Amino acid sequence: MPKDTGIGASTKRREDVRFLTGRGRYTDDIYTHGECAAVFARSTVANGVIKSIDTRAAASMPGVLAIFTGEDFAEVGGNPAGWLINSRDGEPMKEPKRPVLAHGKVRHVGDAYAAVIAETVQQARDAVEAIEADIEELPAIVNMKDALSGTNYVHDEIGTNQCFDWGWIEDNRAATDEAIKNAHHVTTLELVNNRLVPNAMEPRCSIGHYNPGTDEYTLHTTSQNPHLTRLLISAFVMGIPENKLTVIAPDVGGGFGSKIYHYGEEALVLAAAKKLGRTVKWTADRTESFLTDAHGRDHVTKIELAMDAEGNFLAFRTETMANVGAYLSNFSTATPTFLHGTLMAGNYTVPLVYVNVKAVFTNTAPVDAYRGAGRPEATFSLERVIDKAAREIGRDPIELRRQNFIKPDQYPFASAAGLEYDSGNYDALMDQMEKVADVAGFAGRRKASEAKGLLRGFGVNAYIEACGIAPSNLVGVLGARVGLYDAATVRVNATGNLSVMVGAHSHGQGHETVFPQVVAEMLGIDPQNIDIVHGDTSKIPFGMGTYGSRSLAVCGSAVVRATEKIISKAKKIAAHMLEASEADIELTDGVFSVAGTDKSVSFGEVALKAYIPHNFPIEDIEPGLEETAFYDPANFTYPSGAYCCEVEVDPETGKVRVDRMTAVDDFGNVINPMVVTGQVHGGLGQGIGQALVENTTYDENGQLLSASYMDYTMPRADDLPFYTVDHSKGNACTHNPLGVKGCGEAGAIGSPPTVVNAVVDALQSGGKNVTHIDMPMTPHRVWSAMQGA
């Protein structure tokens, strides 16, 4: 095995070669002879009754092959939520049907009520313009507070706009209330976690194909989770036998959560393909993505922190309204509850936590998991109220956090929010952050900024997240409707190279580089001899996809288990070849040897022998060398970190510039430091974008005012600083074979409160009585806060 290629090596990402040279193969790159195009007619009103849809003129236009409306799918199932949440009183959540095409009513701008299939995209667009839809517009329900108090409903059949009223942990409620009532000091903060649009580089795209000779369907689609898409279409939406449906997700240009879910367009192209006997393709334009991709965040929260006279945390209590939009997306009910509420104890020894979440239907696009998925919302609330509390009682924000940190000798630690943390050292992370960020030199940098007429602020944050989204037995008790294991198959070919089929999909994570590093380390071979196969349900074992920083901790562990099986069988074959006991066989650097002798065979020789079993003892050794493993974790993994940043604020304009950003993370064991650093960089960019510039805005009529890059600001290079990223203080996860914790979402979790804390600090250093500014902290918002508005 070549040096510096296994676990711990910063090997270059092998997939980048095709991406950087323009040889990636995305869904829209796929062309089938004779394919036709789908275009959707989408509602221009947020709430309305469909009186009629006249498609006669459109159907007669050139190139039009078929037109579908909601009536064509009235008898098929709806796209379900993947997590059943019960309200505090035990009542199950309200779960109205989410149809393939709107039927009877449209519920948000962009809601598709018809689809045209034509020979070309332009012909389909022209025909969509010719559809005459009589939609009686109703008042839009946009504001969550109004939605809960009014009698105008998004879904009339459920008679309410409240999906559920969830409490966690309900047994803590009375004690938490009492602790806050009697506390020496209580800090209260009301805040908004602003709605975001994911904005992956590649818009969604789906291609449906039907083979009448075999009655088989194939769906190419931009998915983070092809097996889940197949399961939902088969079991709930269309009733296609699962063995007759293949879902293929080729190269996918980013997802950030928005491509986990099944969308109606995927079912539509399959139905159209069967009806027409033609391949049907749909590709979203950017405005369709803004209107219809699952959005993220959108919480309104009141949080209270109770402390004793010494500053010890006694209790956190939160009340949150979480917007789920017009329909329940697949993980929309889990995100504001179990992915959010269970993290509301943070890194702290606080004894009491109570979380109340009301999920609210509105006439807006569905809201679901977006990078971090509930953990950024929890961290933002916690770390903002702690910072505010430190200022109220005159304590240093870092020292107040340190005082309340869980200490290394307390693990495993049962948090007040119901999780068991297995490892960590938050003081060590904070020590390293202060060192690499040169916190001691901040005062001098502040003076330099003041000399330029700028206000300089310092912000800090300590976060913890739960990753791996497992184990199945736990999430099943909590309402998950699917298992959350993953799987891998390791196939050793006769010539000694390997194909590793994994259930986790790669769309930027680096699986094609990192998984081979793991297998190569275990076998002692060159990782270049190992290929990763993913994204095709006909080739890979059933897996639960890529999200929640679970790929390496869950699917990577399945790879380890399958490779262990390979090694075990290969040792049997080597023992047979070397006429030795299996117990005496050792594997070192790709060579099997008999302990204490010079007798050996190479891994390649064993692989070849596995497929030429002329003299195998067949009753003991089967031909071939291929193994599959399913891995279901014993617990979540718990990455954590200490972040800080320094900002400069122009008091004349309110313009904020992030000057320095430091991220010190505990990711457990790190397989490829370069890939990990890149993941953190990306998350920091998204988190800073949320803190400073990104915001999804609907008007009172439910019109999306930020439906393009002209109106929705994405962070640019000049909005971002150079980052200092450090992951040298890892504590291995104690319950998976790699000791890894997950890294993909950390930057997006840790950075928003860090930036807000820094801006508030800057304004207070300039004598401004500002205790909070909601994100995004645009120049106008910051300037207005400075004016006391």
XYZ file of N, CA and C in Angstrom, residues 143-308:
498
model
N -48.388 34.566 7.884
C -47.841 34.773 9.218
C -48.271 33.633 10.142
N -47.315 33.024 10.848
C -47.639 31.858 11.673
C -48.568 32.198 12.829
N -48.367 33.325 13.450
C -49.229 33.705 14.571
C -50.666 33.879 14.104
N -50.839 34.526 12.959
C -52.185 34.689 12.407
C -52.781 33.340 12.014
N -51.928 32.454 11.499
C -52.404 31.133 11.085
C -52.987 30.356 12.250
N -52.400 30.516 13.429
C -52.866 29.772 14.595
C -54.110 30.385 15.224
N -54.349 31.652 14.964
C -55.482 32.319 15.600
C -56.682 32.494 14.680
N -56.489 32.272 13.384
C -57.561 32.531 12.437
C -58.405 31.312 12.129
N -59.402 31.511 11.261
C -60.298 30.431 10.845
C -60.217 30.181 9.345
N -59.219 30.754 8.720
C -58.943 30.494 7.301
C -57.851 29.439 7.264
N -58.081 28.329 6.560
C -57.190 27.183 6.674
C -56.495 26.867 5.352
N -55.254 26.418 5.480
C -54.529 25.916 4.307
C -55.180 24.629 3.823
N -55.519 23.755 4.769
C -56.197 22.489 4.460
C -57.529 22.488 5.193
N -58.581 22.783 4.473
C -59.895 22.889 5.104
C -60.314 21.595 5.781
N -59.888 20.459 5.234
C -60.354 19.174 5.739
C -59.856 18.855 7.141
N -58.796 19.538 7.618
C -58.316 19.252 8.976
C -58.787 20.300 9.979
N -59.350 21.400 9.490
C -59.967 22.383 10.375
C -59.025 23.121 11.294
N -57.769 23.186 10.959
C -56.787 23.892 11.764
C -55.543 24.144 10.907
N -54.739 25.107 11.314
C -53.438 25.292 10.668
C -52.295 24.777 11.544
N -52.635 24.141 12.653
C -51.610 23.577 13.530
C -51.428 22.101 13.213
N -50.225 21.751 12.826
C -49.920 20.351 12.531
C -49.791 19.557 13.825
N -49.067 20.112 14.789
C -48.943 19.490 16.109
C -48.481 20.540 17.113
N -48.662 20.211 18.381
C -48.192 21.028 19.504
C -47.382 20.090 20.389
N -46.072 20.087 20.182
C -45.163 19.064 20.731
C -44.434 19.581 21.957
N -44.295 18.749 22.963
C -43.542 19.124 24.151
C -42.445 18.126 24.460
N -41.260 18.645 24.832
C -40.125 17.771 25.115
C -39.273 18.402 26.218
N -38.964 17.784 27.272
C -39.497 16.514 27.747
C -40.672 16.875 28.653
N -41.843 16.298 28.390
C -43.061 16.730 29.066
C -42.969 16.549 30.580
N -42.233 15.523 31.002
C -42.081 15.308 32.446
C -41.262 16.409 33.111
N -40.504 17.154 32.319
C -39.688 18.251 32.867
C -40.446 19.575 32.945
N -41.622 19.597 32.384
C -42.286 20.882 32.190
C -42.517 21.637 33.497
N -43.142 20.994 34.461
C -43.467 21.682 35.717
C -42.207 22.097 36.461
N -41.209 21.219 36.493
C -39.960 21.537 37.193
C -39.220 22.672 36.512
N -39.257 22.704 35.189
C -38.614 23.790 34.449
C -39.306 25.113 34.739
N -40.616 25.100 34.708
C -41.372 26.316 35.027
C -41.029 26.817 36.426
N -40.933 25.899 37.373
C -40.645 26.272 38.753
C -39.226 26.829 38.879
N -38.262 26.212 38.184
C -36.879 26.690 38.249
C -36.765 28.103 37.695
N -37.480 28.382 36.626
C -37.438 29.727 36.044
C -38.135 30.735 36.957
N -39.211 30.313 37.549
C -39.952 31.200 38.455
C -39.100 31.625 39.651
N -38.282 30.707 40.153
C -37.548 30.962 41.389
C -36.079 31.320 41.164
N -35.643 31.459 39.925
C -34.227 31.664 39.642
C -33.756 33.041 40.098
N -32.469 33.107 40.408
C -31.854 34.396 40.773
C -31.881 35.353 39.588
N -31.635 34.808 38.365
C -31.642 35.656 37.170
C -32.201 34.850 36.002
N -33.053 35.489 35.222
C -33.614 34.872 34.021
C -33.363 35.797 32.834
N -32.765 35.265 31.805
C -32.571 36.008 30.560
C -33.569 35.507 29.535
N -34.253 36.425 28.898
C -35.257 36.081 27.894
C -34.877 36.709 26.561
N -35.056 35.952 25.512
C -34.730 36.457 24.172
C -35.750 35.922 23.179
N -36.263 36.807 22.351
C -37.138 36.406 21.247
C -36.363 36.605 19.955
N -36.396 35.595 19.104
C -35.573 35.652 17.897
C -36.238 34.900 16.751
N -35.749 35.193 15.560
C -36.230 34.564 14.335
C -35.071 33.834 13.678
N -35.304 32.584 13.330
C -34.337 31.863 12.515
C -34.861 31.923 11.079
N -34.236 32.773 10.286
C -34.800 33.173 8.998
C -34.879 32.028 8.006
N -35.920 32.090 7.166
C -36.134 31.068 6.145
C -35.083 31.206 5.046
N -34.595 30.043 4.580
C -33.558 30.010 3.549
C -34.005 29.140 2.380
N -33.483 29.460 1.194
C -33.658 28.615 0.018
C -32.333 27.905 -0.226
N -32.325 26.576 -0.400
C -31.057 25.836 -0.452
C -30.107 26.242 -1.579
N -30.603 26.445 -2.793
C -29.770 26.937 -3.888
C -28.559 26.075 -4.200
N -28.800 24.798 -4.438
C -27.741 23.951 -4.982
C -27.386 24.419 -6.388
N -26.152 24.121 -6.821
C -25.748 24.547 -8.162
C -26.636 23.927 -9.237
N -27.011 22.652 -9.047
C -27.836 21.960 -10.033
C -29.298 22.003 -9.602
N -30.173 22.589 -10.403
C -31.605 22.510 -10.085
C -32.105 21.071 -10.171
N -33.279 20.835 -9.617
C -33.848 19.483 -9.684
C -34.172 19.098 -11.123
N -34.026 17.810 -11.407
C -34.290 17.284 -12.743
C -34.712 15.836 -12.596
N -35.696 15.406 -13.391
C -36.162 14.024 -13.334
C -36.448 13.518 -14.746
N -36.084 12.261 -14.988
C -36.329 11.619 -16.281
C -37.031 10.298 -16.023
N -38.217 10.129 -16.597
C -38.969 8.891 -16.440
C -38.901 8.042 -17.695
N -38.699 6.740 -17.501
C -38.654 5.797 -18.619
C -39.477 4.572 -18.242
N -40.229 4.059 -19.208
C -41.031 2.859 -18.981
C -40.762 1.860 -20.099
N -40.523 0.593 -19.708
C -40.297 -0.488 -20.668
C -41.518 -1.397 -20.664
N -42.386 -1.309 -21.689
C -43.608 -2.117 -21.682
C -43.321 -3.613 -21.820
N -42.167 -3.955 -22.377
C -41.843 -5.368 -22.523
C -41.630 -6.076 -21.198
N -41.106 -5.349 -20.224
C -40.842 -5.945 -18.910
C -41.680 -5.318 -17.799
N -42.477 -4.312 -18.148
C -43.273 -3.575 -17.170
C -42.376 -2.968 -16.094
N -41.245 -2.421 -16.513
C -40.288 -1.846 -15.579
C -40.125 -0.350 -15.813
N -39.958 0.365 -14.709
C -39.774 1.808 -14.745
C -38.339 2.140 -14.330
N -37.814 3.212 -14.915
C -36.521 3.751 -14.484
C -36.669 5.253 -14.301
N -36.242 5.724 -13.156
C -36.270 7.155 -12.858
C -34.848 7.629 -12.616
N -34.359 8.514 -13.469
C -33.128 9.247 -13.195
C -33.534 10.556 -12.520
N -32.921 10.856 -11.378
C -33.346 12.050 -10.664
C -32.232 12.583 -9.774
N -32.343 13.844 -9.431
C -31.353 14.520 -8.584
C -31.692 14.240 -7.135
N -31.175 13.151 -6.608
C -31.583 12.705 -5.285
C -30.387 12.437 -4.394
N -30.521 12.814 -3.122
C -29.571 12.426 -2.091
C -29.907 11.044 -1.525
N -31.039 10.493 -1.925
C -31.571 9.321 -1.235
C -32.399 8.473 -2.200
N -31.766 7.847 -3.197
C -32.547 7.153 -4.230
C -33.404 6.012 -3.715
N -32.941 5.280 -2.696
C -33.758 4.190 -2.189
C -35.029 4.706 -1.517
N -34.931 5.824 -0.799
C -36.119 6.390 -0.178
C -37.113 6.834 -1.242
N -36.620 7.457 -2.307
C -37.502 7.873 -3.398
C -38.213 6.676 -3.991
N -37.469 5.587 -4.227
C -38.102 4.373 -4.763
C -39.156 3.841 -3.802
N -38.838 3.809 -2.518
C -39.780 3.288 -1.526
C -41.060 4.110 -1.476
N -40.932 5.429 -1.470
C -42.107 6.282 -1.370
C -42.985 6.175 -2.614
N -42.372 6.184 -3.799
C -43.158 6.059 -5.031
C -43.870 4.716 -5.067
N -43.164 3.683 -4.650
C -43.731 2.337 -4.716
C -44.821 2.121 -3.669
N -44.524 2.448 -2.433
C -45.424 2.076 -1.345
C -46.560 3.060 -1.114
N -46.356 4.331 -1.465
C -47.323 5.347 -1.060
C -47.932 6.130 -2.215
N -47.142 6.462 -3.226
C -47.615 7.424 -4.209
C -48.242 6.761 -5.425
N -47.546 5.812 -6.052
C -48.032 5.257 -7.318
C -48.323 3.767 -7.277
N -47.815 3.066 -6.286
C -48.081 1.640 -6.204
C -47.314 0.801 -7.198
N -46.230 1.330 -7.762
C -45.385 0.534 -8.652
C -44.660 -0.518 -7.811
N -44.687 -1.797 -8.192
C -43.929 -2.792 -7.426
C -42.462 -2.369 -7.321
N -41.922 -2.474 -6.128
C -40.577 -1.956 -5.903
C -39.541 -2.644 -6.776
N -39.766 -3.930 -7.087
C -38.811 -4.637 -7.934
C -38.952 -4.270 -9.405
N -39.951 -3.438 -9.711
C -40.133 -2.974 -11.084
C -39.711 -1.516 -11.261
N -39.123 -0.934 -10.236
C -38.725 0.476 -10.298
C -37.260 0.612 -9.907
N -36.494 1.200 -10.800
C -35.096 1.524 -10.521
C -34.963 3.032 -10.452
N -34.323 3.506 -9.397
C -34.057 4.939 -9.255
C -32.547 5.143 -9.313
N -32.138 6.032 -10.195
C -30.718 6.300 -10.408
C -30.465 7.779 -10.168
N -29.556 8.069 -9.267
C -29.108 9.440 -9.031
C -27.650 9.511 -9.481
N -27.381 10.070 -10.643
C -25.990 10.160 -11.117
C -25.251 11.263 -10.363
N -24.337 11.948 -11.001
C -23.715 13.094 -10.341
C -24.796 14.102 -9.975
N -24.737 14.596 -8.765
C -25.716 15.564 -8.268
C -24.956 16.794 -7.801
N -25.322 17.936 -8.341
C -24.607 19.170 -8.056
C -25.109 19.875 -6.823
N -24.910 19.246 -5.669
C -25.302 19.854 -4.400
C -26.730 19.514 -4.018
N -26.970 19.471 -2.720
C -28.314 19.181 -2.237
C -28.649 19.956 -0.980
N -27.772 19.872 0.033
C -27.937 20.583 1.308
C -29.245 20.220 2.001
N -29.790 19.056 1.678
C -31.050 18.619 2.268
C -32.206 18.657 1.297
N -32.217 19.603 0.378
C -33.392 19.796 -0.477
C -33.618 18.645 -1.445
N -32.618 17.787 -1.652
C -32.772 16.663 -2.571
C -32.865 15.320 -1.846
N -33.128 15.377 -0.534
C -33.426 14.133 0.190
C -34.802 13.620 -0.215
N -35.710 14.513 -0.448
C -37.139 14.210 -0.436
C -37.641 13.792 -1.808
N -38.757 13.070 -1.784
C -39.487 12.788 -3.019
C -40.391 13.973 -3.341
N -40.392 14.356 -4.603
C -41.245 15.440 -5.099
C -42.205 14.892 -6.165
N -43.338 15.585 -6.324
C -44.358 15.126 -7.269
C -43.889 15.046 -8.706
N -42.927 15.882 -9.087
C -42.442 15.854 -10.472
C -41.860 14.488 -10.836
N -41.285 13.801 -9.833
C -40.699 12.486 -10.105
C -41.773 11.467 -10.462
N -42.879 11.494 -9.742
C -43.977 10.584 -10.043
C -44.625 10.938 -11.381
N -44.714 12.226 -11.670
C -45.363 12.665 -12.909
C -44.631 12.156 -14.135
N -43.314 12.269 -14.164
C -42.594 11.840 -15.371
C -42.691 10.331 -15.560
N -42.802 9.569 -14.470
C -42.983 8.126 -14.609
C -44.357 7.792 -15.182
N -45.393 8.458 -14.654
C -46.743 8.219 -15.174
C -46.843 8.615 -16.638
N -46.231 9.744 -16.986
C -46.273 10.198 -18.381
C -45.516 9.257 -19.296
N -44.384 8.744 -18.820
C -43.598 7.822 -19.639
C -44.396 6.559 -19.961
N -45.131 6.052 -18.993
C -45.941 4.858 -19.257
C -47.075 5.165 -20.227
N -47.734 6.294 -20.034
C -48.871 6.616 -20.896
C -48.436 6.821 -22.340
N -47.290 7.461 -22.544
C -46.858 7.827 -23.897
C -45.932 6.803 -24.538
N -45.339 5.928 -23.746
C -44.343 5.020 -24.298
C -43.085 5.754 -24.731
N -42.833 6.892 -24.107
C -41.681 7.726 -24.438
C -40.961 8.109 -23.147
N -39.682 8.364 -23.248
C -38.952 8.916 -22.113
C -39.351 10.368 -21.927
N -39.599 10.769 -20.671
C -40.080 12.119 -20.357
C -39.096 12.776 -19.392
N -38.641 13.970 -19.768
C -37.680 14.704 -18.941
C -38.262 16.034 -18.474
N -37.976 16.352 -17.212
C -38.296 17.677 -16.675
C -37.068 18.229 -15.980
N -36.738 19.482 -16.281
C -35.640 20.174 -15.603
C -36.161 21.508 -15.094
N -35.957 21.760 -13.810
C -36.426 23.011 -13.220
C -35.562 24.169 -13.683
N -36.191 25.325 -13.850
C -35.380 26.532 -13.977
C -35.178 27.104 -12.573
N -34.367 28.132 -12.477
C -33.991 28.612 -11.147
C -35.183 29.176 -10.374
N -36.103 29.836 -11.064
C -37.271 30.352 -10.354
C -38.134 29.217 -9.823
N -38.294 28.131 -10.606
C -39.025 26.968 -10.090
C -38.361 26.423 -8.827
N -37.043 26.447 -8.804
C -36.336 25.974 -7.619
C -36.659 26.848 -6.412
N -36.645 28.137 -6.591
C -37.004 29.036 -5.496
C -38.421 28.773 -5.015
N -39.329 28.518 -5.929
C -40.741 28.369 -5.580
C -41.079 27.011 -4.984
N -40.340 25.950 -5.362
C -40.819 24.600 -5.061
C -39.843 23.716 -4.301
N -38.553 24.006 -4.314
C -37.641 23.220 -3.487
C -37.999 23.422 -2.017
N -37.808 22.393 -1.208
C -38.081 22.534 0.218
C -37.142 23.574 0.817
N -37.727 24.576 1.465
C -36.944 25.626 2.111
C -36.428 25.133 3.463
N -35.627 25.980 4.120
C -35.061 25.603 5.405
C -35.317 26.641 6.488
N -35.154 26.178 7.768
C -35.261 27.020 8.965
C -36.704 27.535 9.172
N -36.872 28.843 9.306
C -38.161 29.511 9.520
C -38.783 29.157 10.866
N -38.066 29.509 11.926
C -38.569 29.373 13.295
C -38.706 30.754 13.932
N -39.731 30.903 14.754
C -39.865 32.065 15.627
C -39.858 31.526 17.047
N -38.901 31.983 17.865
C -38.641 31.343 19.157
C -38.554 32.365 20.282
N -39.086 31.984 21.420
C -38.824 32.670 22.676
C -38.068 31.683 23.561
N -36.897 32.086 24.039
C -36.085 31.219 24.881
C -35.762 31.929 26.189
N -35.778 31.161 27.254
C -35.458 31.686 28.576
C -34.355 30.836 29.205
N -33.397 31.499 29.828
C -32.312 30.843 30.547
C -32.361 31.280 32.005
N -32.485 30.311 32.905
C -32.488 30.579 34.345
C -31.124 30.240 34.929
N -30.621 31.127 35.798
C -29.320 30.931 36.439
C -29.428 31.210 37.932
N -28.490 30.609 38.691
C -28.400 30.951 40.097
C -27.471 32.144 40.283
